[in-house]
XYZ file of C-alpha atoms in Angstrom:
281
model
C -14.990 11.725 -0.176
C -12.211 12.651 -2.688
C -8.468 12.994 -2.195
C -6.977 15.839 -4.160
C -3.628 16.332 -2.300
C -2.877 18.706 0.404
C -0.747 21.990 0.884
C 1.960 19.658 2.274
C 1.891 16.884 -0.299
C 1.997 17.152 -4.080
C -0.140 14.365 -5.588
C -0.203 13.645 -9.270
C -3.391 13.228 -10.855
C -2.604 9.494 -11.315
C -1.845 9.114 -7.666
C -5.134 11.068 -6.757
C -7.071 8.765 -9.031
C -5.546 5.571 -7.374
C -6.407 6.860 -3.868
C -9.980 7.657 -4.841
C -10.519 4.430 -6.814
C -9.275 2.262 -3.885
C -11.857 4.152 -1.532
C -14.603 3.645 -4.043
C -13.795 -0.049 -4.527
C -13.274 -0.526 -0.890
C -9.964 -2.294 -1.457
C -6.649 -1.820 -0.016
C -4.353 0.530 -2.010
C -0.975 -1.062 -2.499
C 1.518 1.563 -3.053
C 5.056 0.820 -4.461
C 8.021 3.143 -5.406
C 11.586 4.010 -4.655
C 12.299 4.622 -1.035
C 11.952 8.262 -0.277
C 9.186 8.994 -2.782
C 6.568 9.642 -0.186
C 4.797 6.340 0.193
C 4.326 6.509 4.023
C 3.662 10.337 3.879
C 0.814 9.532 1.540
C -1.244 7.733 4.268
C -0.683 10.642 6.651
C -1.842 13.255 4.183
C -4.808 11.184 3.067
C -6.019 10.929 6.738
C -5.489 14.715 7.145
C -7.177 15.548 3.892
C -10.371 13.308 4.644
C -10.380 14.262 8.314
C -9.812 10.617 9.604
C -7.531 9.256 12.288
C -4.450 7.374 11.246
C -3.500 4.088 12.581
C -0.002 2.782 11.733
C 1.378 -0.702 11.709
C 5.061 -0.619 10.889
C 6.056 -4.037 9.564
C 9.352 -5.518 10.523
C 11.003 -8.839 9.401
C 10.022 -10.545 12.586
C 6.368 -9.234 12.417
C 3.614 -11.912 12.260
C 0.163 -11.236 10.881
C -1.400 -12.392 13.986
C 0.148 -9.328 15.697
C -1.951 -7.059 13.753
C -5.234 -8.928 15.056
C -4.367 -9.589 18.541
C -1.957 -11.349 20.950
C -2.758 -13.768 23.716
C -0.316 -13.468 26.725
C -0.553 -16.982 28.054
C 2.597 -16.442 30.055
C 1.117 -13.676 32.135
C -1.987 -15.658 32.696
C -0.109 -18.664 34.027
C 2.103 -16.377 36.266
C -1.132 -14.792 37.686
C -2.720 -18.197 38.202
C 0.170 -19.293 40.329
C -0.103 -16.142 42.418
C -3.720 -16.526 42.860
C -4.853 -13.428 40.929
C -8.599 -13.210 40.177
C -7.949 -11.692 36.800
C -7.272 -15.096 35.437
C -10.946 -16.023 35.292
C -11.440 -13.624 32.475
C -9.196 -14.505 29.520
C -9.981 -11.192 27.945
C -7.624 -9.685 30.362
C -4.798 -11.222 28.549
C -5.885 -10.338 25.035
C -3.767 -7.413 23.517
C -5.561 -5.784 20.702
C -3.523 -5.325 17.400
C -3.685 -2.485 14.845
C -6.294 -4.129 12.778
C -8.630 -4.788 15.695
C -8.309 -1.122 16.756
C -9.199 -0.106 13.219
C -12.217 -2.376 12.909
C -13.671 -1.182 16.326
C -13.057 2.448 15.743
C -16.403 4.281 15.719
C -15.015 6.936 13.222
C -13.936 5.746 9.800
C -9.973 5.720 9.892
C -7.089 5.268 7.583
C -5.023 2.172 8.223
C -1.346 2.201 7.167
C 0.350 -1.170 6.818
C 3.852 0.130 6.171
C 6.673 -1.849 4.322
C 4.655 -5.023 3.999
C 7.416 -6.645 1.975
C 9.823 -6.773 5.020
C 7.926 -9.502 6.518
C 7.757 -13.207 5.734
C 6.406 -14.364 2.415
C 3.404 -15.757 4.129
C 2.546 -12.551 5.909
C 0.341 -11.094 3.037
C -1.502 -14.320 2.613
C -2.207 -14.562 6.270
C -4.222 -11.380 6.044
C -6.296 -12.209 2.878
C -9.611 -12.912 4.660
C -9.186 -10.143 7.422
C -8.674 -7.355 4.665
C -11.245 -8.776 2.288
C -14.090 -9.618 4.632
C -13.009 -7.026 7.181
C -13.534 -9.501 10.172
C -11.619 -12.172 12.137
C -12.324 -14.509 15.094
C -10.742 -14.416 18.578
C -10.347 -18.233 19.183
C -9.668 -17.724 22.862
C -12.886 -15.959 23.655
C -15.069 -17.004 20.689
C -15.662 -13.379 19.653
C -16.008 -12.293 16.044
C -14.564 -8.957 15.474
C -16.089 -6.985 12.495
C -15.338 -3.639 11.046
C -17.734 -1.073 12.445
C -16.814 1.181 9.583
C -14.478 -0.142 6.794
C -11.115 1.649 7.187
C -9.273 3.055 4.333
C -6.220 0.664 3.842
C -2.956 1.878 2.491
C -0.231 -0.806 2.201
C 3.376 0.218 1.169
C 5.985 -1.884 -0.355
C 9.668 -1.191 -1.317
C 9.510 -4.237 -3.676
C 12.229 -6.152 -1.572
C 10.306 -9.328 -2.463
C 7.352 -10.293 -4.571
C 3.859 -10.439 -3.096
C 1.543 -13.330 -3.584
C -0.773 -13.106 -6.489
C -3.771 -13.944 -4.254
C -2.949 -10.784 -2.150
C -2.372 -8.601 -5.203
C -5.786 -9.507 -6.714
C -7.472 -8.080 -3.558
C -5.577 -4.713 -3.859
C -5.714 -1.669 -6.100
C -2.265 -0.995 -7.132
C -0.267 2.116 -7.883
C 3.528 2.702 -8.580
C 4.656 6.099 -7.572
C 6.975 6.939 -10.441
C 10.039 9.282 -9.712
C 8.936 12.839 -9.973
C 9.955 14.724 -13.216
C 11.704 18.076 -12.962
C 8.473 20.226 -12.881
C 6.907 17.967 -10.056
C 10.131 18.094 -8.056
C 10.094 21.930 -8.176
C 6.522 21.925 -6.850
C 7.599 19.631 -4.013
C 10.491 21.845 -3.151
C 8.239 24.968 -3.105
C 5.932 23.033 -0.534
C 8.898 22.632 1.860
C 10.794 25.952 1.052
C 8.306 28.447 -0.347
C 10.809 31.271 -0.183
C 13.772 29.503 -1.678
C 15.482 31.379 -4.429
C 14.728 29.669 -7.754
C 17.962 29.907 -9.190
C 19.374 27.857 -6.522
C 16.644 25.204 -7.074
C 17.497 25.039 -10.711
C 21.205 24.609 -10.185
C 20.632 22.023 -7.439
C 18.280 20.037 -9.656
C 20.864 19.984 -12.338
C 23.449 18.344 -9.938
C 20.745 16.042 -8.463
C 19.610 14.659 -11.765
C 23.086 14.384 -13.052
C 23.927 12.213 -9.924
C 20.787 10.063 -10.608
C 22.027 9.286 -14.137
C 25.443 8.029 -13.063
C 25.436 4.416 -14.111
C 25.708 1.613 -11.634
C 24.717 3.652 -8.497
C 23.734 1.280 -5.775
C 21.211 3.757 -4.347
C 20.016 6.765 -6.416
C 19.224 9.953 -4.369
C 15.540 10.211 -3.792
C 13.103 13.041 -3.251
C 13.419 13.138 0.566
C 17.323 13.245 0.150
C 16.942 16.179 -2.242
C 14.921 18.070 0.440
C 17.438 17.254 3.141
C 20.245 18.477 0.871
C 18.663 21.804 -0.022
C 18.041 22.451 3.718
C 21.989 21.893 4.216
C 22.620 24.198 1.380
C 20.509 26.884 2.879
C 21.918 26.451 6.286
C 25.467 26.763 5.013
C 24.547 29.640 2.784
C 25.789 27.948 -0.445
C 24.401 29.923 -3.192
C 23.379 29.189 -6.820
C 26.716 30.655 -8.156
C 28.669 28.206 -6.171
C 26.606 25.321 -7.376
C 26.840 26.594 -10.977
C 30.608 26.539 -10.696
C 30.534 22.742 -9.960
C 31.267 20.588 -12.778
C 29.073 17.241 -12.034
C 31.359 15.158 -14.184
C 34.630 16.258 -12.447
C 33.753 17.230 -8.821
C 31.914 15.937 -5.792
C 28.836 17.982 -4.988
C 28.969 20.059 -1.731
C 27.563 18.132 1.381
C 27.266 14.972 -0.917
C 26.636 12.871 2.235
C 22.993 14.031 2.083
C 22.535 12.560 -1.449
C 24.723 9.490 -1.384
C 24.127 6.865 1.470
C 26.798 4.152 0.977
C 30.450 3.980 0.570
C 30.364 2.247 -2.773
C 28.575 5.004 -4.370
C 30.852 7.672 -2.734
C 34.057 5.752 -3.833
C 32.817 5.355 -7.458
C 31.813 9.002 -7.729
C 35.176 9.945 -6.399
C 36.972 7.754 -8.880
C 34.895 9.146 -11.699
C 35.652 12.745 -10.497
C 39.428 11.930 -10.431
C 39.478 10.282 -13.863
C 37.538 13.389 -15.174
C 40.050 15.786 -13.713
C 42.969 13.812 -15.220
C 41.452 13.684 -18.594
C 40.959 17.481 -18.485
C 44.688 18.269 -18.122
């Protein structure tokens, strides 16, 4: 069981090693990196490459760890008891299985994605220590002990919005997806647009990397934004010659809204372009 990337996902040697090491160690793989570098997509492609189903748990600021295990709907049970419903005699009718429970009881080994774990409360990772380590938990209302039939491949993503507890980190295999270099980006572009004209890619990458090097940008454009930008360039028939005539230091790139995602960065770049034009007179 080895992950070597897929036709749709360009995985570096280091990333392949991290995925396979986590599988061998049977530990969760904690993936960090800039937004837009393919952390969530990695779980989808690992599942596809290994022929496993994928279960997703998208974490929000209001998400509690208990929700991943199960939820007991006491309100519905109380209402049914008042209505004389016979279902109230089986408390299991009011237990809603969470994503971890579904992964644990799956007969086929699966990939479990816990996406953006850093969005939740700081206690969220600590509340899952035993469940992810021992792959079991108790349902207190019914007295059941749920144990993993086949230990899932767990992939956890984080955008580094907050620090994760040391006890949690100790139980994970960690990998940081560094921003791709130019050669890797060209391979990623080729996956999405196999017939794209290479001169256009080169000119687009010149502008893209020039933008990323602008100091004090609040959000640097990411890989996914480059892919979106190229799609728009192709749709609007903007060719390599048009891009080559753009001076990154004195003009806004065409369709810059695909690359810059907040007004502060747009205004800063507009001021820099204005100052550069005045200085060239």
